[in-house]
Amino acid sequence: MLEQLLIFTRGGLILWTCKELGNALKGSPIDTLIRSCLLEERSGAASYNYDAPGASYTLKWTFHNELDLVFVAVYQRILHLLYVDELLAMVRSEFSEIYDPKRTVYNNFDETFRQLRREAEARAEELKKSKQMVKPINNNKKQGQVQKAGSDKGSKKSGGSSVADGEDGDNGKGRKLENGHSNGNHVENEGTRITGVVNGKANTSSNISAFDVSKLLKRTKTGKKTDTVVNKGSKVDPKKKVTKKNRVWDDAPPQTKLDFTDPADGDGNENVEVVAANQGESMMDVEEIISSDNESEEDDDVQNDSKPEAKKKGWFSSMFQSIAGKANLEKEDLEPALKALKDRLMTKNVAEEIAEKLCESVAASLEGKKLASFTRVSSTVQSAMEEALVRILTPRRSIDILRDVHAAKEQRKPYVVVFVGVNGVGKSTNLAKVAYWLLQHNVSVMMAACDTFRSGAVEQLRTHARRLQIPIFEKGYEKDPAIVAKEAIQEATRNGSDVVLVDTAGRMQDNEPLMRALSKLIYLNNPDLVLFVGEALVGNDAVDQLSKFNQKLADLSTSPTPRLIDGILLTKFDTIDDKVGAALSMVYISGAPVMFVGCGQSYTDLKKLNVKSIVKTLLK
């Protein structure tokens, strides 16, 4: 049964709701749809699932872009109503005829909706009956094909295995069609599919034999190699100490020293120079200047004028359309421009899945709109994509950490930040950059060495702490990081430290034991900010990393309201030139804002994300 049907404007004004349905929805599915889907440029999706205590809803929607109207239907997810899409299309068509921008009440639409609903339900019932009548015929056809395949002479074993594989394939496809829309013709190519399985098995066996031969050859090669290594090693005199020699260039004098480590005193402690005060102002406090929009528009016009037109036919009709304006934009009109835009985003290192979803969302927002005079479809699509990218990358909540630190200080508790991420992305280095930036704003900082897994992690953090002259809490290796973090926070509370920066071990998103330990650390200490540290070099893997980190933190947490990733620190941003798509992929998949950008190797090389600059680079 349909729970609710709602019509509202893009500005948020509700024009009509079905009073007959009038069921009190549990939770706030409409608000969540607007906040998490429509405003996040995910409107190209087919549906949205909302889970509330005691209820699970599915929401479907459609737009009337010319009138800026949104039509949303809500129903129980377990019901799988087949007529919702058709009903929404019929409601949109009928309501657009009576819509008046000056009018806000549409009580006379109730009777029209009742009639449309009855028609949609009747058609769905007829379709269901016709599918039930067709189903036994398809089953007989399938049995006949299986028998035919099984009666083939000389291939009894392969025929039996192929039929078994074919049944597995049917089960998988049946499960897929159960969630989607069944069209009743899924057994049409059964014979070809069974043949394909047999061929697949033959190819697999040949590949296995080829692999064994290559493996044998590789083993013989490596055997020879080890022999030569042993022979060479026997010539080395064990008593003679091997030292690294300086390289001598032709015109340069020989160097006398290759050891650049800090000198040690008599007790063996390193004399580390204090460089915190000499590094200068952090880039976080420097405003980045980018070129104006007018210059970029002029450059685009020059580039467009320099390119020859690929299609000479229809020049007069396209010119006439640009002057007079097209009646309504259709999907076919948008596809060439969207395909070019998708390819451009992917060349900028945006994940393919994200680029495709963005283009679908832009198409959904433009379809049916009237093209203005003297405007090309490509420029309309580009401006819509630019608005969408700015909306995605702009934080929807405050990311002013200094304000949050002072608020926590008034409550006499430290502000706790946990740095998480995969291996080798630069968590410890960028933690030190954040500490340096906080020190410049007269905030007392303590580091917590909770990476008790990687060798040298505690020493690395200890070196940063010495250079910055800030305290560090450490317990060595092979300790429970959650307990170490808890004790560090207690120590910071006693000492009056304003901020605790917690360093954690790098872990892959599929490593369940380490992800369970991270979930325990976050649950036990309840940090104020969970920062995901990710590389700007990643492409499609950014989607996998962030989605699985969030999923594991949610699944492995013992809390009913698990903590997920709150913000993103993007590292190695100075190495990617114009391939800035990782920032978009990470923000889109997680909904968390980019709070810091690491762009160098010194303590000052930390800055804010410039949204306009990123969008300009993505669409350039």
Coordinates of C-alpha atoms in Angstrom, one line a residue:
M1 CA 0.0 0.0 0.0
L2 CA 1.1 3.5 -0.8
E3 CA 2.0 5.4 2.3
Q4 CA 2.3 8.9 1.0
L5 CA 2.5 11.0 -2.2
L6 CA 3.8 14.5 -2.0
I7 CA 4.2 17.4 -4.5
F8 CA 6.4 20.3 -3.6
T9 CA 8.5 23.0 -5.3
R10 CA 12.3 23.0 -5.4
G11 CA 12.1 25.9 -3.0
G12 CA 10.5 23.6 -0.4
L13 CA 6.8 24.7 -0.6
I14 CA 4.4 21.8 -0.3
L15 CA 1.6 22.1 -2.8
W16 CA -0.4 18.9 -2.3
T17 CA -0.4 15.7 -0.3
C18 CA -2.8 12.8 -0.5
K19 CA -5.2 13.2 2.4
E20 CA -6.7 9.7 1.8
L21 CA -3.3 8.1 2.5
G22 CA -2.6 10.3 5.5
N23 CA -0.5 7.7 7.2
A24 CA 1.9 9.1 9.8
L25 CA 5.3 8.3 8.5
K26 CA 7.8 7.0 11.1
G27 CA 11.0 9.1 11.2
S28 CA 11.5 11.7 8.5
P29 CA 12.0 10.0 5.1
I30 CA 11.2 13.1 3.0
D31 CA 13.7 15.3 4.8
T32 CA 16.3 12.6 4.6
L33 CA 15.7 12.1 0.9
I34 CA 16.1 15.9 0.2
R35 CA 19.2 16.1 2.4
S36 CA 21.0 12.9 1.5
C37 CA 19.9 12.4 -2.1
L38 CA 18.5 15.4 -3.9
L39 CA 21.0 18.0 -2.5
E40 CA 23.9 15.5 -2.9
E41 CA 23.4 15.2 -6.6
R42 CA 22.2 11.6 -6.3
S43 CA 18.8 12.3 -8.0
G44 CA 19.8 10.0 -10.9
A45 CA 19.2 7.0 -8.8
A46 CA 16.1 4.9 -9.3
S47 CA 14.9 4.8 -5.6
Y48 CA 16.0 5.6 -2.1
N49 CA 15.7 3.2 0.9
Y50 CA 15.0 4.7 4.3
D51 CA 15.2 2.7 7.6
A52 CA 13.4 4.0 10.7
P53 CA 12.7 2.3 14.0
G54 CA 9.9 -0.1 13.2
A55 CA 9.6 0.7 9.5
S56 CA 11.5 0.5 6.2
Y57 CA 10.4 2.7 3.4
T58 CA 11.3 3.0 -0.3
L59 CA 11.0 6.4 -1.9
K60 CA 10.7 7.1 -5.6
W61 CA 10.5 10.5 -7.2
T62 CA 10.4 12.4 -10.5
F63 CA 10.9 16.0 -11.5
H64 CA 9.2 18.5 -13.7
N65 CA 12.2 20.7 -14.4
E66 CA 10.4 23.3 -16.4
L67 CA 8.1 24.1 -13.5
D68 CA 10.6 23.2 -10.8
L69 CA 8.3 20.7 -9.2
V70 CA 9.2 17.5 -7.3
F71 CA 6.9 14.4 -7.0
V72 CA 7.7 11.9 -4.3
A73 CA 6.0 8.6 -3.5
V74 CA 6.6 6.6 -0.2
Y75 CA 5.7 3.0 0.4
Q76 CA 6.7 0.1 2.6
R77 CA 9.8 -1.6 1.1
I78 CA 8.5 -5.1 1.6
L79 CA 5.5 -4.5 -0.8
H80 CA 7.4 -4.0 -4.1
L81 CA 4.7 -1.9 -5.7
L82 CA 5.0 -2.2 -9.5
Y83 CA 2.7 0.8 -10.4
V84 CA 4.6 3.6 -8.5
D85 CA 6.7 4.7 -11.5
E86 CA 3.7 4.9 -13.8
L87 CA 1.6 6.6 -11.2
L88 CA 4.2 9.3 -10.7
A89 CA 4.4 9.9 -14.4
M90 CA 0.6 10.2 -14.7
V91 CA 0.4 12.5 -11.6
R92 CA 3.2 14.7 -13.1
S93 CA 1.4 15.0 -16.4
E94 CA -2.0 15.9 -14.9
F95 CA -0.7 18.2 -12.2
S96 CA 1.4 20.2 -14.6
E97 CA -1.7 21.1 -16.6
I98 CA -3.4 22.8 -13.6
Y99 CA -0.3 24.2 -11.9
D100 CA -0.2 28.0 -11.4
P101 CA 2.8 29.6 -9.7
K102 CA 0.6 32.0 -7.8
R103 CA -1.6 29.2 -6.4
T104 CA -0.6 27.2 -3.3
V105 CA -3.8 25.1 -2.6
Y106 CA -4.9 22.3 -4.9
N107 CA -7.8 20.5 -3.1
N108 CA -9.5 19.7 -6.4
F109 CA -6.7 17.4 -7.3
D110 CA -7.8 14.7 -4.9
E111 CA -10.4 13.2 -7.2
T112 CA -8.0 13.2 -10.1
F113 CA -5.4 11.4 -8.0
R114 CA -8.0 8.7 -7.0
Q115 CA -8.8 8.0 -10.6
L116 CA -5.1 7.9 -11.6
R117 CA -4.4 5.5 -8.8
R118 CA -7.1 3.1 -9.7
E119 CA -5.9 3.1 -13.3
A120 CA -2.3 2.4 -12.3
E121 CA -3.4 -0.4 -9.9
A122 CA -5.6 -2.0 -12.5
R123 CA -2.7 -2.0 -15.1
A124 CA -0.3 -3.5 -12.6
E125 CA -2.8 -6.2 -11.8
E126 CA -3.3 -7.0 -15.5
L127 CA 0.5 -7.1 -16.0
K128 CA 0.9 -9.5 -13.0
K129 CA -1.8 -11.9 -14.4
S130 CA -0.2 -11.9 -17.8
K131 CA 3.2 -12.8 -16.3
Q132 CA 1.7 -15.7 -14.3
M133 CA 0.2 -17.1 -17.5
V134 CA 3.5 -16.8 -19.4
K135 CA 5.5 -18.4 -16.6
P136 CA 4.7 -22.1 -17.1
I137 CA 5.3 -21.9 -20.9
N138 CA 8.8 -20.6 -20.2
N139 CA 9.4 -23.4 -17.7
N140 CA 8.5 -26.0 -20.3
K141 CA 10.8 -24.4 -22.8
K142 CA 13.6 -24.4 -20.2
Q143 CA 13.1 -28.1 -19.4
G144 CA 13.2 -29.0 -23.1
Q145 CA 16.5 -27.1 -23.6
V146 CA 18.1 -28.8 -20.6
Q147 CA 17.0 -32.3 -21.9
K148 CA 18.3 -31.5 -25.3
A149 CA 21.7 -30.4 -23.8
G150 CA 21.8 -33.5 -21.6
S151 CA 21.1 -36.0 -24.5
D152 CA 24.1 -35.0 -26.5
K153 CA 26.2 -38.1 -27.2
G154 CA 29.9 -38.4 -26.3
S155 CA 29.8 -35.5 -23.9
K156 CA 27.7 -36.8 -21.0
K157 CA 30.0 -35.4 -18.2
S158 CA 30.4 -32.0 -19.7
G159 CA 26.7 -31.8 -20.5
G160 CA 25.8 -32.6 -16.9
S161 CA 28.2 -30.1 -15.4
S162 CA 27.1 -27.4 -17.9
V163 CA 23.4 -27.9 -16.9
A164 CA 24.3 -27.7 -13.2
D165 CA 26.2 -24.4 -13.9
G166 CA 23.2 -23.2 -15.9
E167 CA 20.9 -23.8 -13.0
D168 CA 23.3 -21.8 -10.8
G169 CA 23.2 -19.0 -13.3
D170 CA 19.4 -19.0 -13.3
N171 CA 19.3 -18.8 -9.5
G172 CA 21.7 -15.8 -9.6
K173 CA 19.7 -14.1 -12.2
G174 CA 16.4 -14.8 -10.4
R175 CA 17.8 -13.1 -7.3
K176 CA 18.8 -10.1 -9.4
L177 CA 15.4 -9.8 -10.9
E178 CA 13.8 -10.1 -7.5
N179 CA 15.1 -6.7 -6.5
G180 CA 14.6 -5.0 -9.9
H181 CA 11.9 -5.2 -12.5
S182 CA 11.2 -8.6 -13.9
N183 CA 10.4 -8.6 -17.7
G184 CA 9.5 -12.2 -18.1
N185 CA 12.0 -13.1 -20.8
H186 CA 15.0 -14.1 -18.7
V187 CA 15.1 -17.7 -20.2
E188 CA 15.3 -16.6 -23.8
N189 CA 19.0 -17.4 -24.4
E190 CA 19.3 -20.5 -22.2
G191 CA 20.8 -22.6 -24.9
T192 CA 23.5 -20.1 -25.7
R193 CA 24.3 -19.6 -22.1
I194 CA 24.8 -23.4 -21.4
T195 CA 27.1 -23.6 -24.4
G196 CA 29.1 -20.6 -23.1
V197 CA 29.6 -22.3 -19.8
V198 CA 31.1 -25.4 -21.6
N199 CA 33.4 -23.2 -23.6
G200 CA 34.4 -21.3 -20.5
K201 CA 35.3 -24.6 -18.7
A202 CA 37.4 -25.7 -21.7
N203 CA 39.2 -22.3 -21.8
T204 CA 39.8 -22.5 -18.1
S205 CA 41.5 -25.9 -18.3
S206 CA 43.8 -24.8 -21.1
N207 CA 44.7 -21.7 -19.1
I208 CA 45.6 -23.9 -16.1
S209 CA 47.9 -26.1 -18.2
A210 CA 49.6 -22.9 -19.7
F211 CA 50.1 -21.6 -16.2
D212 CA 51.8 -24.8 -15.0
V213 CA 54.3 -24.6 -17.9
S214 CA 55.2 -21.0 -17.2
K215 CA 55.5 -21.8 -13.5
L216 CA 57.9 -24.6 -14.3
L217 CA 60.0 -22.3 -16.5
K218 CA 60.0 -19.6 -13.8
R219 CA 61.2 -22.1 -11.2
T220 CA 64.1 -23.2 -13.4
K221 CA 65.1 -19.6 -14.0
T222 CA 65.0 -18.7 -10.3
G223 CA 67.0 -21.8 -9.5
K224 CA 69.8 -20.6 -11.8
K225 CA 69.7 -17.2 -10.3
T226 CA 70.1 -18.4 -6.7
D227 CA 73.1 -20.4 -7.7
T228 CA 74.8 -17.4 -9.1
V229 CA 74.0 -15.4 -6.1
V230 CA 75.5 -18.0 -3.8
N231 CA 78.7 -18.2 -5.9
K232 CA 79.1 -14.4 -5.8
G233 CA 78.5 -14.3 -2.1
S234 CA 81.2 -16.8 -1.4
K235 CA 83.9 -14.4 -2.8
V236 CA 83.1 -11.8 -0.2
D237 CA 85.5 -11.7 2.8
P238 CA 83.4 -11.9 6.0
K239 CA 86.1 -10.1 8.0
K240 CA 86.2 -7.0 5.7
K241 CA 83.5 -4.4 6.6
V242 CA 81.6 -3.1 3.6
T243 CA 81.2 0.7 3.7
K244 CA 79.2 2.9 1.3
K245 CA 81.5 5.0 -0.9
N246 CA 80.8 8.5 -2.0
R247 CA 80.0 9.1 -5.7
V248 CA 82.6 11.2 -7.3
W249 CA 81.5 13.5 -10.2
D250 CA 83.8 14.8 -12.8
D251 CA 83.7 18.5 -12.0
A252 CA 82.7 18.4 -8.3
P253 CA 84.9 18.0 -5.3
P254 CA 84.3 14.7 -3.3
Q255 CA 82.0 14.9 -0.4
T256 CA 83.4 14.1 3.0
K257 CA 80.1 13.3 4.8
L258 CA 77.1 11.2 3.9
D259 CA 75.6 11.0 7.4
F260 CA 73.0 13.7 7.9
T261 CA 71.5 12.5 11.2
D262 CA 71.4 14.7 14.2
P263 CA 74.5 14.5 16.5
A264 CA 74.1 12.8 19.8
D265 CA 75.4 13.8 23.2
G266 CA 77.4 11.7 25.7
D267 CA 74.3 10.0 27.0
G268 CA 73.2 8.9 23.5
N269 CA 70.3 11.4 23.2
E270 CA 69.9 13.1 19.9
N271 CA 70.3 16.9 19.9
V272 CA 67.3 17.8 17.8
E273 CA 67.1 21.4 16.8
V274 CA 63.8 23.2 17.5
V275 CA 62.5 24.4 14.1
A276 CA 58.8 25.1 15.0
A277 CA 59.3 28.8 15.5
N278 CA 61.4 29.2 12.3
Q279 CA 59.0 27.6 9.8
G280 CA 56.8 30.7 9.3
E281 CA 53.1 31.0 8.9
S282 CA 51.1 27.9 8.0
M283 CA 49.3 27.9 4.6
M284 CA 46.1 27.3 6.5
D285 CA 46.0 31.0 7.4
V286 CA 47.0 32.3 3.9
E287 CA 44.2 33.1 1.5
E288 CA 44.7 31.4 -1.9
I289 CA 44.3 33.7 -4.9
I290 CA 42.9 32.2 -8.1
S291 CA 42.2 33.9 -11.4
S292 CA 38.8 35.4 -12.0
D293 CA 35.9 33.7 -13.6
N294 CA 35.9 36.2 -16.5
E295 CA 39.4 35.1 -17.5
S296 CA 38.4 31.4 -17.5
E297 CA 35.3 32.1 -19.6
E298 CA 37.4 34.0 -22.1
D299 CA 39.9 31.1 -22.3
D300 CA 37.0 28.7 -22.9
D301 CA 35.6 30.9 -25.6
V302 CA 39.0 31.0 -27.4
Q303 CA 39.4 27.2 -27.1
N304 CA 35.9 26.6 -28.5
D305 CA 36.4 29.0 -31.4
S306 CA 39.7 27.4 -32.3
K307 CA 38.2 24.0 -32.6
P308 CA 36.6 23.2 -36.0
E309 CA 33.1 22.0 -36.0
A310 CA 32.9 18.3 -36.3
K311 CA 29.4 18.3 -37.8
K312 CA 28.8 20.6 -40.8
K313 CA 25.3 19.3 -41.4
G314 CA 22.4 21.0 -39.8
W315 CA 24.4 24.3 -39.2
F316 CA 21.4 26.5 -40.1
S317 CA 19.0 24.5 -37.9
S318 CA 21.4 24.6 -34.9
M319 CA 21.9 28.3 -35.4
F320 CA 18.2 28.9 -35.6
Q321 CA 17.7 26.8 -32.4
S322 CA 20.3 28.8 -30.5
I323 CA 18.6 32.1 -31.5
A324 CA 15.0 31.0 -31.0
G325 CA 15.5 28.6 -28.1
K326 CA 14.6 25.0 -28.0
A327 CA 11.2 24.0 -26.7
N328 CA 12.3 21.4 -24.1
L329 CA 15.6 19.6 -23.6
E330 CA 15.3 15.8 -24.1
K331 CA 17.6 13.0 -23.0
E332 CA 18.9 12.6 -26.5
D333 CA 20.0 16.2 -26.7
L334 CA 22.0 15.9 -23.4
E335 CA 23.7 12.6 -24.1
P336 CA 26.7 13.9 -26.3
A337 CA 27.5 16.8 -23.9
L338 CA 27.2 14.5 -20.8
K339 CA 29.4 11.8 -22.4
A340 CA 32.1 14.4 -23.1
L341 CA 31.8 15.8 -19.6
K342 CA 32.0 12.3 -18.1
D343 CA 35.2 11.6 -20.0
R344 CA 36.7 14.9 -18.9
L345 CA 35.9 14.1 -15.2
M346 CA 37.5 10.7 -15.5
T347 CA 40.7 12.1 -17.0
K348 CA 40.9 14.3 -13.9
N349 CA 41.0 11.2 -11.7
V350 CA 37.3 11.1 -10.7
A351 CA 36.2 7.6 -10.1
E352 CA 34.1 6.2 -13.0
E353 CA 31.1 5.3 -10.8
I354 CA 31.0 8.9 -9.3
A355 CA 31.3 10.5 -12.8
E356 CA 28.5 8.4 -14.1
K357 CA 26.2 9.2 -11.1
L358 CA 26.9 12.9 -11.4
C359 CA 26.0 12.9 -15.1
E360 CA 22.8 11.0 -14.4
S361 CA 21.9 13.6 -11.7
V362 CA 22.6 16.5 -14.0
A363 CA 20.5 14.9 -16.8
A364 CA 17.6 14.4 -14.4
S365 CA 17.8 18.1 -13.4
L366 CA 17.9 19.4 -17.0
E367 CA 15.5 17.0 -18.8
G368 CA 12.3 18.9 -19.7
K369 CA 13.8 22.3 -19.2
K370 CA 13.6 25.0 -21.9
L371 CA 16.9 26.0 -23.5
A372 CA 17.3 29.8 -23.4
S373 CA 18.0 31.8 -26.5
F374 CA 21.6 32.1 -27.7
T375 CA 22.6 29.2 -25.5
R376 CA 24.2 25.9 -26.5
V377 CA 23.4 22.6 -24.9
S378 CA 27.0 22.0 -23.9
S379 CA 27.3 25.3 -22.0
T380 CA 24.0 24.6 -20.3
V381 CA 25.2 21.1 -19.2
Q382 CA 28.5 22.6 -18.1
S383 CA 27.0 25.3 -16.0
A384 CA 24.6 22.7 -14.4
M385 CA 27.6 20.5 -13.6
E386 CA 29.5 23.4 -12.1
E387 CA 26.7 24.2 -9.8
A388 CA 26.4 20.6 -8.8
L389 CA 30.2 20.3 -8.0
V390 CA 30.2 23.5 -5.9
R391 CA 27.2 22.2 -4.0
I392 CA 28.9 18.8 -3.3
L393 CA 32.3 20.2 -2.3
T394 CA 31.0 23.0 -0.1
P395 CA 30.8 21.9 3.5
R396 CA 27.2 21.7 4.9
R397 CA 28.4 22.2 8.5
S398 CA 31.0 24.3 10.2
I399 CA 34.6 23.0 9.9
D400 CA 36.1 25.6 12.1
I401 CA 38.2 23.4 14.4
L402 CA 39.6 26.4 16.4
R403 CA 36.0 27.4 17.5
D404 CA 35.3 23.8 18.5
V405 CA 38.6 23.6 20.5
H406 CA 37.7 26.8 22.4
A407 CA 34.2 25.3 23.1
A408 CA 35.7 22.1 24.5
K409 CA 38.1 24.2 26.5
E410 CA 35.2 26.0 28.2
Q411 CA 33.9 22.6 29.3
R412 CA 37.3 21.8 30.7
K413 CA 38.0 18.8 28.5
P414 CA 40.4 18.2 25.7
Y415 CA 39.4 18.2 22.0
V416 CA 40.2 14.8 20.6
V417 CA 41.1 14.2 16.9
V418 CA 41.7 10.6 15.6
F419 CA 43.6 10.2 12.4
V420 CA 42.7 7.0 10.4
G421 CA 43.5 5.7 7.0
V422 CA 45.2 3.0 4.9
N423 CA 49.0 2.3 5.0
G424 CA 51.5 4.9 3.8
V425 CA 49.3 7.9 3.1
G426 CA 51.1 10.2 5.6
K427 CA 49.0 10.2 8.8
S428 CA 51.9 10.9 11.2
T429 CA 53.4 13.6 9.0
N430 CA 50.2 15.4 8.5
L431 CA 49.3 15.0 12.2
A432 CA 52.5 17.0 12.9
K433 CA 51.4 19.7 10.4
V434 CA 48.0 20.0 12.2
A435 CA 49.9 20.3 15.5
Y436 CA 52.1 23.0 14.1
W437 CA 49.1 25.0 12.9
L438 CA 47.3 24.7 16.2
L439 CA 50.5 25.8 18.0
Q440 CA 50.5 29.0 15.9
H441 CA 47.0 29.8 17.3
N442 CA 48.2 29.4 20.9
V443 CA 46.5 26.0 21.4
S444 CA 48.3 23.5 23.7
V445 CA 48.6 20.1 21.9
M446 CA 49.5 16.6 23.1
M447 CA 50.3 13.7 20.7
A448 CA 49.1 10.1 21.5
A449 CA 51.2 7.4 19.9
C450 CA 48.5 4.7 19.3
D451 CA 50.2 3.1 16.3
T452 CA 51.5 0.2 18.3
F453 CA 51.7 -2.1 15.3
R454 CA 54.2 -0.6 12.8
S455 CA 57.9 -0.6 13.7
G456 CA 59.3 2.9 14.1
A457 CA 55.9 4.6 14.4
V458 CA 56.4 5.7 18.0
E459 CA 59.9 6.9 17.2
Q460 CA 58.7 8.9 14.2
L461 CA 56.0 10.6 16.3
R462 CA 58.5 11.2 19.1
T463 CA 60.8 13.0 16.6
H464 CA 58.0 15.3 15.6
A465 CA 57.1 16.0 19.2
R466 CA 60.7 17.0 20.0
R467 CA 61.0 19.3 17.1
L468 CA 57.7 21.0 17.9
Q469 CA 58.4 20.9 21.6
I470 CA 55.0 19.4 22.6
P471 CA 54.3 16.4 24.9
I472 CA 53.8 12.9 23.6
F473 CA 52.0 10.1 25.4
E474 CA 53.4 6.6 24.5
K475 CA 53.3 3.1 25.8
G476 CA 55.5 1.4 23.3
Y477 CA 54.4 -1.5 21.0
E478 CA 52.0 -4.4 21.2
K479 CA 49.6 -2.6 23.4
D480 CA 45.9 -2.1 23.0
P481 CA 45.6 1.3 21.1
A482 CA 42.2 1.9 22.6
I483 CA 43.6 1.8 26.1
V484 CA 46.6 3.9 25.1
A485 CA 44.3 6.6 23.7
K486 CA 42.1 6.5 26.8
E487 CA 45.1 7.0 29.1
A488 CA 46.4 9.8 26.8
I489 CA 43.1 11.7 27.1
Q490 CA 43.1 11.3 30.9
E491 CA 46.7 12.6 31.0
A492 CA 45.7 15.6 28.8
T493 CA 42.8 16.4 31.1
R494 CA 45.2 16.4 34.1
N495 CA 47.8 18.5 32.4
G496 CA 45.3 21.0 30.9
S497 CA 46.1 20.2 27.2
D498 CA 43.6 21.7 24.8
V499 CA 43.9 19.1 22.0
V500 CA 44.9 15.5 21.8
L501 CA 46.0 14.3 18.3
V502 CA 45.7 10.4 18.2
D503 CA 47.9 8.6 15.7
T504 CA 46.6 5.2 14.6
A505 CA 48.1 2.3 12.6
G506 CA 47.5 2.3 8.9
R507 CA 45.2 -0.5 7.9
M508 CA 43.6 -1.8 4.7
Q509 CA 39.8 -1.5 4.5
D510 CA 39.4 -5.3 4.2
N511 CA 41.5 -6.1 7.3
E512 CA 38.8 -7.0 9.7
P513 CA 40.9 -7.5 12.9
L514 CA 42.5 -4.1 12.6
M515 CA 39.2 -2.5 11.6
R516 CA 37.6 -4.0 14.7
A517 CA 40.4 -2.5 16.9
L518 CA 39.8 0.9 15.3
S519 CA 36.1 0.6 15.9
K520 CA 36.8 -0.2 19.5
L521 CA 39.2 2.8 19.9
I522 CA 36.5 5.2 18.5
Y523 CA 33.7 3.7 20.6
L524 CA 35.7 3.7 23.8
N525 CA 37.1 7.2 23.5
N526 CA 34.3 9.0 21.6
P527 CA 36.6 11.5 19.8
D528 CA 35.3 14.9 18.7
L529 CA 36.6 14.5 15.2
V530 CA 37.5 11.3 13.1
L531 CA 39.7 12.4 10.2
F532 CA 40.2 10.1 7.3
V533 CA 43.7 10.6 5.7
G534 CA 43.7 9.8 2.1
E535 CA 46.0 10.3 -0.9
A536 CA 45.1 12.6 -3.7
L537 CA 46.8 10.1 -6.0
V538 CA 44.0 7.5 -5.8
G539 CA 41.3 7.1 -8.4
N540 CA 38.6 4.4 -8.2
D541 CA 40.1 3.1 -5.0
A542 CA 39.0 6.2 -3.1
V543 CA 35.4 5.0 -3.4
D544 CA 36.3 1.5 -2.1
Q545 CA 38.4 2.9 0.8
L546 CA 36.0 5.4 2.2
S547 CA 32.8 3.3 1.7
K548 CA 34.4 0.2 3.3
F549 CA 35.9 2.3 6.2
N550 CA 32.5 3.7 7.0
Q551 CA 30.8 0.3 6.5
K552 CA 33.2 -1.5 8.8
L553 CA 33.0 1.3 11.5
A554 CA 29.2 0.9 11.4
D555 CA 29.1 -2.9 11.4
L556 CA 31.8 -3.6 14.0
S557 CA 30.7 -0.9 16.5
T558 CA 28.8 -2.1 19.6
S559 CA 27.0 1.3 19.8
P560 CA 23.4 1.7 18.4
T561 CA 24.6 5.0 16.9
P562 CA 28.1 4.3 15.5
R563 CA 30.6 7.0 14.8
L564 CA 31.6 7.4 11.1
I565 CA 34.2 9.5 9.4
D566 CA 33.6 13.2 10.1
G567 CA 36.2 14.8 7.8
I568 CA 38.9 14.2 5.2
L569 CA 42.6 15.2 5.1
L570 CA 43.9 14.9 1.6
T571 CA 47.6 14.4 1.3
K572 CA 50.2 14.6 -1.5
F573 CA 48.2 17.3 -3.3
D574 CA 51.3 18.8 -4.7
T575 CA 52.1 15.7 -6.8
I576 CA 49.0 15.5 -8.9
D577 CA 49.0 18.6 -11.2
D578 CA 45.4 18.9 -12.4
K579 CA 44.3 15.3 -11.4
V580 CA 42.2 16.6 -8.5
G581 CA 39.3 14.2 -8.9
A582 CA 40.1 12.2 -5.7
A583 CA 38.7 15.1 -3.6
L584 CA 35.4 14.9 -5.4
S585 CA 35.2 11.1 -5.2
M586 CA 35.9 11.1 -1.5
V587 CA 33.4 13.8 -0.6
Y588 CA 30.7 12.3 -2.8
I589 CA 31.0 8.8 -1.4
S590 CA 31.2 9.8 2.3
G591 CA 29.4 13.1 2.5
A592 CA 32.3 14.3 4.8
P593 CA 34.0 17.6 3.9
V594 CA 37.7 18.0 3.1
M595 CA 39.1 19.9 6.1
F596 CA 42.8 19.9 5.4
V597 CA 45.0 19.5 2.3
G598 CA 48.6 18.5 2.6
C599 CA 50.7 20.0 -0.2
G600 CA 54.4 19.6 0.8
Q601 CA 57.0 18.2 3.2
S602 CA 57.4 21.0 5.7
Y603 CA 55.2 21.8 8.7
T604 CA 53.7 24.8 7.0
D605 CA 52.5 22.9 3.9
L606 CA 48.9 22.4 5.1
K607 CA 46.0 24.4 3.6
K608 CA 42.3 24.6 3.1
L609 CA 40.5 23.2 0.1
N610 CA 39.6 25.9 -2.4
V611 CA 36.3 24.8 -3.8
K612 CA 36.3 27.2 -6.7
S613 CA 39.8 26.3 -7.8
I614 CA 38.9 22.5 -7.7
V615 CA 35.8 23.0 -9.7
K616 CA 37.6 25.1 -12.3
T617 CA 40.3 22.5 -12.6
L618 CA 37.8 19.7 -13.0
L619 CA 35.9 21.3 -15.8
K620 CA 38.9 22.8 -17.6

